[in-house]
Short mmCIF file of C-alpha atoms in Angstrom, two decimals:
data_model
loop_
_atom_site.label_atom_id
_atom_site.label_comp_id
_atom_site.label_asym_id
_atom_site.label_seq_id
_atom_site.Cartn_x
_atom_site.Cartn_y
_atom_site.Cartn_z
CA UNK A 1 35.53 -142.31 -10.39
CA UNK A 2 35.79 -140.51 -13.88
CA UNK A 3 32.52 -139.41 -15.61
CA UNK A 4 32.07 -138.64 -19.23
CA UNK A 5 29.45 -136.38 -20.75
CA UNK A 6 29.19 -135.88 -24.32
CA UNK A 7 26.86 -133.69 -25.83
CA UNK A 8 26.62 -131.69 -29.49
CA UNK A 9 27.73 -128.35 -30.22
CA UNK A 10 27.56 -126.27 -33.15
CA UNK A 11 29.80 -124.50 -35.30
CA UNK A 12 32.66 -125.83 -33.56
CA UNK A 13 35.85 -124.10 -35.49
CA UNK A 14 38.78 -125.94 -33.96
CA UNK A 15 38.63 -129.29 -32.10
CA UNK A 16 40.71 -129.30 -28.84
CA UNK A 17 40.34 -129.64 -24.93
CA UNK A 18 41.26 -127.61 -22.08
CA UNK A 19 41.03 -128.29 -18.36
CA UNK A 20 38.06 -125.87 -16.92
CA UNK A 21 37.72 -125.77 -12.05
CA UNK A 22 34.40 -127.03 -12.08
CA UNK A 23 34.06 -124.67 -9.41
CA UNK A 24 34.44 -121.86 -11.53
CA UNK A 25 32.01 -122.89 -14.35
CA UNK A 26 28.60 -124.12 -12.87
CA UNK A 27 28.03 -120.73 -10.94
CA UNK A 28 28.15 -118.99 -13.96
CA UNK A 29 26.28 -121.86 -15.86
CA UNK A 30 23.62 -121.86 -13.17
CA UNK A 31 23.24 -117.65 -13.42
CA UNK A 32 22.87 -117.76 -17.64
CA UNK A 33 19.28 -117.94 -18.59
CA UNK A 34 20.06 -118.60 -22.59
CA UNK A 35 19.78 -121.64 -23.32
CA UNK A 36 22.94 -121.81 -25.29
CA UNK A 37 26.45 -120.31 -24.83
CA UNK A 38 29.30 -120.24 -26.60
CA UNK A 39 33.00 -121.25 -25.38
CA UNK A 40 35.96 -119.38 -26.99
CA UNK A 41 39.06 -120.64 -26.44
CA UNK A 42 42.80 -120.06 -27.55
CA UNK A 43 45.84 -121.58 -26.46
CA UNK A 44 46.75 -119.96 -23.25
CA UNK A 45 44.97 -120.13 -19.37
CA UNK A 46 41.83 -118.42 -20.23
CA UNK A 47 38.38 -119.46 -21.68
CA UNK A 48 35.82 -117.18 -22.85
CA UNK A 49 32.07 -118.00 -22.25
CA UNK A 50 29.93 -115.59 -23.95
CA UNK A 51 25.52 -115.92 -22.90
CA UNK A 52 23.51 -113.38 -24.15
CA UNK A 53 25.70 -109.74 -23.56
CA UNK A 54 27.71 -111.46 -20.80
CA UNK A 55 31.00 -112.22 -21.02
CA UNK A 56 32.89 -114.57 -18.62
CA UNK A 57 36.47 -115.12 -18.12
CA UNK A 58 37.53 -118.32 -16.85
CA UNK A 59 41.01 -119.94 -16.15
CA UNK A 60 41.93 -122.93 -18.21
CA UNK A 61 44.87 -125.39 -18.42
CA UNK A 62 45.91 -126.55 -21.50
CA UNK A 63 44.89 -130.35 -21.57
CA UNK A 64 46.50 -132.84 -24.77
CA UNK A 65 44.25 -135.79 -23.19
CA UNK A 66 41.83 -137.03 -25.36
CA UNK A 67 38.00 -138.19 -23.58
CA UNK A 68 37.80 -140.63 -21.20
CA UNK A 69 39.93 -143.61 -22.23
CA UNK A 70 38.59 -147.28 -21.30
CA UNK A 71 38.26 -150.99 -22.33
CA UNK A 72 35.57 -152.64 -23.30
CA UNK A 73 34.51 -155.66 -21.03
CA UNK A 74 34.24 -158.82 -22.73
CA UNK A 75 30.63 -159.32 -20.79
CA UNK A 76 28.33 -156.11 -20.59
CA UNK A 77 24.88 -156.53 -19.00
CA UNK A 78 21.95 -154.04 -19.47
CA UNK A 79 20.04 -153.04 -16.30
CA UNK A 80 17.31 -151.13 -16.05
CA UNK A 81 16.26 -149.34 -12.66
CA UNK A 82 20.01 -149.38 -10.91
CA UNK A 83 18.88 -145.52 -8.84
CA UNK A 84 16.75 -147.77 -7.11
CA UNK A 85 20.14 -149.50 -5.36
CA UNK A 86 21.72 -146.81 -4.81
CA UNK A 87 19.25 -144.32 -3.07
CA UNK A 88 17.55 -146.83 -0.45
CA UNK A 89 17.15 -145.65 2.81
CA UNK A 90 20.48 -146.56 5.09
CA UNK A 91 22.81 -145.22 2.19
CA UNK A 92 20.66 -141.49 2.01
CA UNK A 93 20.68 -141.20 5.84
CA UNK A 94 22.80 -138.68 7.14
CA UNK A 95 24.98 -141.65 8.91
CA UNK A 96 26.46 -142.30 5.82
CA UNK A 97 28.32 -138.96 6.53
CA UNK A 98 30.06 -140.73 9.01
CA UNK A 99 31.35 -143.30 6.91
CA UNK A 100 29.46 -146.51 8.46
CA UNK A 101 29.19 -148.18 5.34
CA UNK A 102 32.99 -147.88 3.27
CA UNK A 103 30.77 -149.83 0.07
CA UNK A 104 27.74 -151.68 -1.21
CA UNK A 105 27.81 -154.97 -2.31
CA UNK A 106 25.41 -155.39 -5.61
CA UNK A 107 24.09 -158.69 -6.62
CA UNK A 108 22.14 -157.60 -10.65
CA UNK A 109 19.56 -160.82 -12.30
CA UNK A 110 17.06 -161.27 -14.33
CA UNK A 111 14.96 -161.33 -11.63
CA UNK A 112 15.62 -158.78 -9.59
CA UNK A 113 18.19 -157.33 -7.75
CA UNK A 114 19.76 -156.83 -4.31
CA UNK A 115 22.16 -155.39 -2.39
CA UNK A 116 24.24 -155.15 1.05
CA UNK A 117 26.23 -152.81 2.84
CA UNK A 118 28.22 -153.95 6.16
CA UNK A 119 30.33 -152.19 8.55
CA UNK A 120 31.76 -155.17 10.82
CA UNK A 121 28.81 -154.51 12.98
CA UNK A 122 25.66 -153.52 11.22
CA UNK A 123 24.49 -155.14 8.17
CA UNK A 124 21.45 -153.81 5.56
CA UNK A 125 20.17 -155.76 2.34
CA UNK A 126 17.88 -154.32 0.41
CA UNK A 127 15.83 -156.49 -2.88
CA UNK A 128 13.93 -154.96 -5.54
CA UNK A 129 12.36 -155.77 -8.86
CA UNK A 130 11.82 -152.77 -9.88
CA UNK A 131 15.95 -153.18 -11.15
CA UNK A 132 16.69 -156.24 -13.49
CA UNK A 133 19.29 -157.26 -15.80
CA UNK A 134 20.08 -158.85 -18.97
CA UNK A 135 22.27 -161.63 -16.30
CA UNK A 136 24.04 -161.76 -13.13
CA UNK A 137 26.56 -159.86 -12.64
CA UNK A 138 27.92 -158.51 -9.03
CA UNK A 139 29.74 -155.28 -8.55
CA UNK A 140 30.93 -153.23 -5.51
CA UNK A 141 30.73 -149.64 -5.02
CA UNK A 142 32.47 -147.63 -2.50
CA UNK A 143 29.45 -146.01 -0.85
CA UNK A 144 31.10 -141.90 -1.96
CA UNK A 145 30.61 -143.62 -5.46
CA UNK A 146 27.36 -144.75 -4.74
CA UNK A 147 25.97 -141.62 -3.83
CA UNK A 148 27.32 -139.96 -6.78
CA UNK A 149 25.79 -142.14 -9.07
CA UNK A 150 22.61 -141.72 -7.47
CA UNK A 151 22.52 -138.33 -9.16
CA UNK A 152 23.65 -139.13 -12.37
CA UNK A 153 21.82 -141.74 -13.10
CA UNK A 154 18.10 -141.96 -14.05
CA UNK A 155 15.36 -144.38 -12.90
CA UNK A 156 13.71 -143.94 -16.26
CA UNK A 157 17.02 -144.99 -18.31
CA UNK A 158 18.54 -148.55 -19.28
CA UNK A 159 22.40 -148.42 -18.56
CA UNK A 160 25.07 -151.13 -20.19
CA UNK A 161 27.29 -152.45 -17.31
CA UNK A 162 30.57 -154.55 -17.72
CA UNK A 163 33.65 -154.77 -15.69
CA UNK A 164 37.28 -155.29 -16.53
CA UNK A 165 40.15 -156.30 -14.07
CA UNK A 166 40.28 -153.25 -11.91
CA UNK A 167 37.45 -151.22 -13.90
CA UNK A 168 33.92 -150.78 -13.60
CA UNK A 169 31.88 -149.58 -16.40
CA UNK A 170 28.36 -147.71 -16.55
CA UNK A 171 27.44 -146.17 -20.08
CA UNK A 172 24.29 -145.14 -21.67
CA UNK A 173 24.48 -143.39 -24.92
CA UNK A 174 26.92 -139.96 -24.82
CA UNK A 175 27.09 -141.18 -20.88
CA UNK A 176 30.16 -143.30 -19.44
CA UNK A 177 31.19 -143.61 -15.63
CA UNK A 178 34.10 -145.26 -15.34
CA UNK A 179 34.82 -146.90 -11.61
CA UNK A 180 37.70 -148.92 -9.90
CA UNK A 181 36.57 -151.47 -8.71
CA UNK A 182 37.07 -152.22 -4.47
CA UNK A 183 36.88 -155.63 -5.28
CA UNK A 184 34.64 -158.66 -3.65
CA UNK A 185 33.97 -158.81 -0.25
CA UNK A 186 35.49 -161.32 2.32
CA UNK A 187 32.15 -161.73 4.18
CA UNK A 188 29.60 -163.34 1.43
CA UNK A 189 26.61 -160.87 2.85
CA UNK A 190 23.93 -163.57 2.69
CA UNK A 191 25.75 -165.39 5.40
CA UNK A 192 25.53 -162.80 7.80
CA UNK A 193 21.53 -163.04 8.07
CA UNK A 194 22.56 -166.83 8.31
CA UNK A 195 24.17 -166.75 11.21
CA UNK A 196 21.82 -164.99 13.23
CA UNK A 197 20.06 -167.15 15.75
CA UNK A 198 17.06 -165.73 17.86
CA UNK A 199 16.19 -166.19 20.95
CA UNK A 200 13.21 -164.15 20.39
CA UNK A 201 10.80 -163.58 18.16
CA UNK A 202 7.81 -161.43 17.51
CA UNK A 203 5.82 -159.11 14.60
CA UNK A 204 5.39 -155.08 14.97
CA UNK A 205 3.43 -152.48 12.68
CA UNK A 206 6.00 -150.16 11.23
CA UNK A 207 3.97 -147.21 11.44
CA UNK A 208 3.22 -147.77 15.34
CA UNK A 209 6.95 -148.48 16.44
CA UNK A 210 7.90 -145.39 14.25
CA UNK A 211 5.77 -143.89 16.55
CA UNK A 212 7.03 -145.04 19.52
CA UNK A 213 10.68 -144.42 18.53
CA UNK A 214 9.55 -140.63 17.94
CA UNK A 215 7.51 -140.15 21.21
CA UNK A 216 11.02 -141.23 23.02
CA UNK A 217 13.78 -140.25 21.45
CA UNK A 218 13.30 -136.26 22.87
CA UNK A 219 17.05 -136.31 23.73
CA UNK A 220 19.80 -134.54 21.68
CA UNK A 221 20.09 -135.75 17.46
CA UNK A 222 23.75 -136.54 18.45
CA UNK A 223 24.19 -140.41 17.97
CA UNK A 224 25.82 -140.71 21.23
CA UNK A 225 22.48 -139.65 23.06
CA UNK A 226 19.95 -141.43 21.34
CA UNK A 227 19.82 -144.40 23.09
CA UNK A 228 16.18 -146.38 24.04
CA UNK A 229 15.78 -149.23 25.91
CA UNK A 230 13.10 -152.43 24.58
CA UNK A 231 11.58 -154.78 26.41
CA UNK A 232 8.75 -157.30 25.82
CA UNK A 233 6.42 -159.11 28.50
CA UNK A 234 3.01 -160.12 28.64
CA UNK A 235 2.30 -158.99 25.17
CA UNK A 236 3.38 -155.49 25.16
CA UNK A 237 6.48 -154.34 23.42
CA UNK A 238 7.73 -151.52 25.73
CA UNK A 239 10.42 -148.63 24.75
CA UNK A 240 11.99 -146.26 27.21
CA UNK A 241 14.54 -143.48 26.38
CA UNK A 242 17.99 -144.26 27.77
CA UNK A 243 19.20 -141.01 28.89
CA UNK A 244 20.27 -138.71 31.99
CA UNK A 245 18.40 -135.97 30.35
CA UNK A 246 15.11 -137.00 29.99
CA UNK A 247 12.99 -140.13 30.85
CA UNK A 248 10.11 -141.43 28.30
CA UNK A 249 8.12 -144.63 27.46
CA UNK A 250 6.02 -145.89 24.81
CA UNK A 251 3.93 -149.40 24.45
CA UNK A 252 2.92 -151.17 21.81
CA UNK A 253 0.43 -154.20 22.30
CA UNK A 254 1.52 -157.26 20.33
CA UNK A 255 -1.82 -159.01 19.56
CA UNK A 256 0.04 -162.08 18.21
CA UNK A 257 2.76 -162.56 20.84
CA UNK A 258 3.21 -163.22 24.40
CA UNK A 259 7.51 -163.00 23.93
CA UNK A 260 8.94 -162.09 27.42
CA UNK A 261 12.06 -159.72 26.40
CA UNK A 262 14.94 -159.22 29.01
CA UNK A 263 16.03 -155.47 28.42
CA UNK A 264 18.25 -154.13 25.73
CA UNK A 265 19.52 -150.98 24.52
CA UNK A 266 19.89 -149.70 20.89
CA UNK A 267 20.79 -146.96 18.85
CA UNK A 268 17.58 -145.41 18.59
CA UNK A 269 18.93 -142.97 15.38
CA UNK A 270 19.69 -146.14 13.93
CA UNK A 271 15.85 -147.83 15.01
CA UNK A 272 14.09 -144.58 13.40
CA UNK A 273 16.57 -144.54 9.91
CA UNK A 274 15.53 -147.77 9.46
CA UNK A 275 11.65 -147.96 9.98
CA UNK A 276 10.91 -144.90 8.74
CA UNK A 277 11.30 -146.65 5.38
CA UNK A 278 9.29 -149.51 5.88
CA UNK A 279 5.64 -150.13 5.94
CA UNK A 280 3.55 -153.12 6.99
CA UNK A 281 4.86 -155.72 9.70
CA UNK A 282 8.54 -156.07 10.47
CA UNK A 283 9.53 -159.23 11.80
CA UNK A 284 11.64 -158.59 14.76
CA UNK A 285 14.29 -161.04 16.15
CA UNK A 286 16.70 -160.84 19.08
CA UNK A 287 19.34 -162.89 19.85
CA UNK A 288 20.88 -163.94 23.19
CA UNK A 289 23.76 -161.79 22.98
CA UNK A 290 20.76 -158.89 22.05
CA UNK A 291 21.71 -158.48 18.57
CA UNK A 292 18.83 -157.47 16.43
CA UNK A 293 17.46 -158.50 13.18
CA UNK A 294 14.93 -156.62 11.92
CA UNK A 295 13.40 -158.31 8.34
CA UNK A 296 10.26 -156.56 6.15
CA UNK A 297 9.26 -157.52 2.93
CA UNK A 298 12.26 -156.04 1.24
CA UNK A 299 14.63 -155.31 3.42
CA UNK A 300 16.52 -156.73 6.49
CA UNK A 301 18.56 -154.81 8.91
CA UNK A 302 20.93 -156.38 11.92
CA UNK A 303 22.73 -154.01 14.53
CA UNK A 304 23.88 -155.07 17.67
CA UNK A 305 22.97 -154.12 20.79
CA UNK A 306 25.14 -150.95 23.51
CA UNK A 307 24.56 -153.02 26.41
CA UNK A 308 21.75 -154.87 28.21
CA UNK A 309 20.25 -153.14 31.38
CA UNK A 310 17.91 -155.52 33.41
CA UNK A 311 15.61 -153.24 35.59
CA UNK A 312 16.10 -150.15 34.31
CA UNK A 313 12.85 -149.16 33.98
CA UNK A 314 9.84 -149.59 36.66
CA UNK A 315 7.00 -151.48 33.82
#
């Protein structure tokens, strides 16, 4: 991914470029308290940055390259609100840091807007209106991209986006982020939720599972040792930690349901990421095979279960 910044200077003598290690410049940029500075820069391997009575010496390459070269699409869409894909709750978590998700999957209308991550195992969509676009137009975004954009990018601005062949373009006035592009995914993401066929079904508050999840997962924050157990009978939706360490449980009356769960184990890490961002009733559903589907009014989350572990835990 190549970003482009342009922004006005004054008095500029002598047009050129150099090449600057970022890692060099923003200390210093973050220690200056003018707000202006002036660059000074000769042919050679040093540039001079000059803020108030401090002077800075930085080394520089000597760069012929003009700014960021690209092609125009023939089709460019404006979107308003695109932060709001890119900073949803699975893709900020720190699991991302283990590379579940290699990209995102972003489906843009006039409507509103969605979009889908999916590992080969577990599979997060996530629709909002708050992001609409001129038309439709699909892109996909390694999820290392993603997250950068999420800080460049403004929820406030309107961005033009286009793609070419093997590019993706982003640009909004003196901004342009130019992106190859991964290309479409083999697995059409709405499919996956299509597939899914429970065996059980049955509505929880958010707030009071989040609850639950908390009160039992006292174990270690390594994902390896976060596991809880679920089970459902006679109207109660019970959770026990699944651990050698330590033994918990939490219930949760389900005033609408009388499901009778065999036991499962999940992820509970995985449980709490997701929930924690949801509010209102989530629509569980378990298949068989204990893979779950969890679906809220703007997002839906599958993950499948470790194992299932019939009489585990004394109700």
């Amino acid at each position: 991914m190549a970003v482009q910044k342009i922004i006005n200077a004054e008095r500029v003598k002598r047009h050129g470029s150099c090449l600057i290690n970022i890692d060099y410049l923003l200390p210093i940029l973050k220690k200056v308290r003018e707000d202006r500075i002036t660059l000074n820069y000769e042919r050679g391997n040093t540039i001079q940055i000059f803020a108030g009575s401090g002077r800075y010496d930085i080394e520089a390459a000597v760069s012929d390259s003009t700014p960021l070269k690209f092609v125009l699409p023939n089709e460019v869409y404006s979107v308003s609100g695109i932060n709001k894909l890119l900073t949803f709750p699975i893709l900020t978590s720190s699991c991302v840091d283990k590379l579940i998700y290699q990209c995102i999957f972003i489906s843009l209308s006039e409507d509103a807007a969605r979009s889908f991550t999916f590992d080969g195992t577990r599979f997060f969509s996530y629709k909002t209106d708050a992001c609409v676009s001129s038309g439709e137009f699909n892109m996909v975004l390694h999820t290392v991209c993603a997250r950068m954009l999420s800080h460049i990018l403004k929820d406030s601005e309107t961005y033009y986006v286009g793609a070419t062949k093997d590019k993706l373009l982003i640009i909004n006035n003196n901004l342009t982020c130019c992106i190859n592009q991964i290309g479409i995914p083999k697995t059409e993401p709405v499919s996956i939720t299509a597939k899914i066929k429970p065996a059980y079904s049955f509505r929880v508050d958010a707030e009071k599972l989040l609850r639950a999840l908390a009160s039992i997962n006292v174990s270690s924050k390594r994902l390896e040792n976060s596991d809880a157990l679920l089970r459902a009978e006679n109207g109660d939706l019970s959770l026990y930690s699944y651990s050698q360490e330590v033994s918990s449980k939490a219930v949760i009356h389900l005033s609408d349901s009388q499901v009778n769960i065999p036991d499962f184990i999940y992820n509970s890490n995985y449980l709490t990421e997701y929930v924690s961002k949801c509010t209102g009733d989530i629509n569980v559903n378990i298949c068989k095979d204990g893979k779950l589907m969890l679906e809220s009014a703007l997002c839906t989350y599958i993950m499948p279960c470790i194992s299932s572990a019939s009489g585990y835990a004394a109700a």
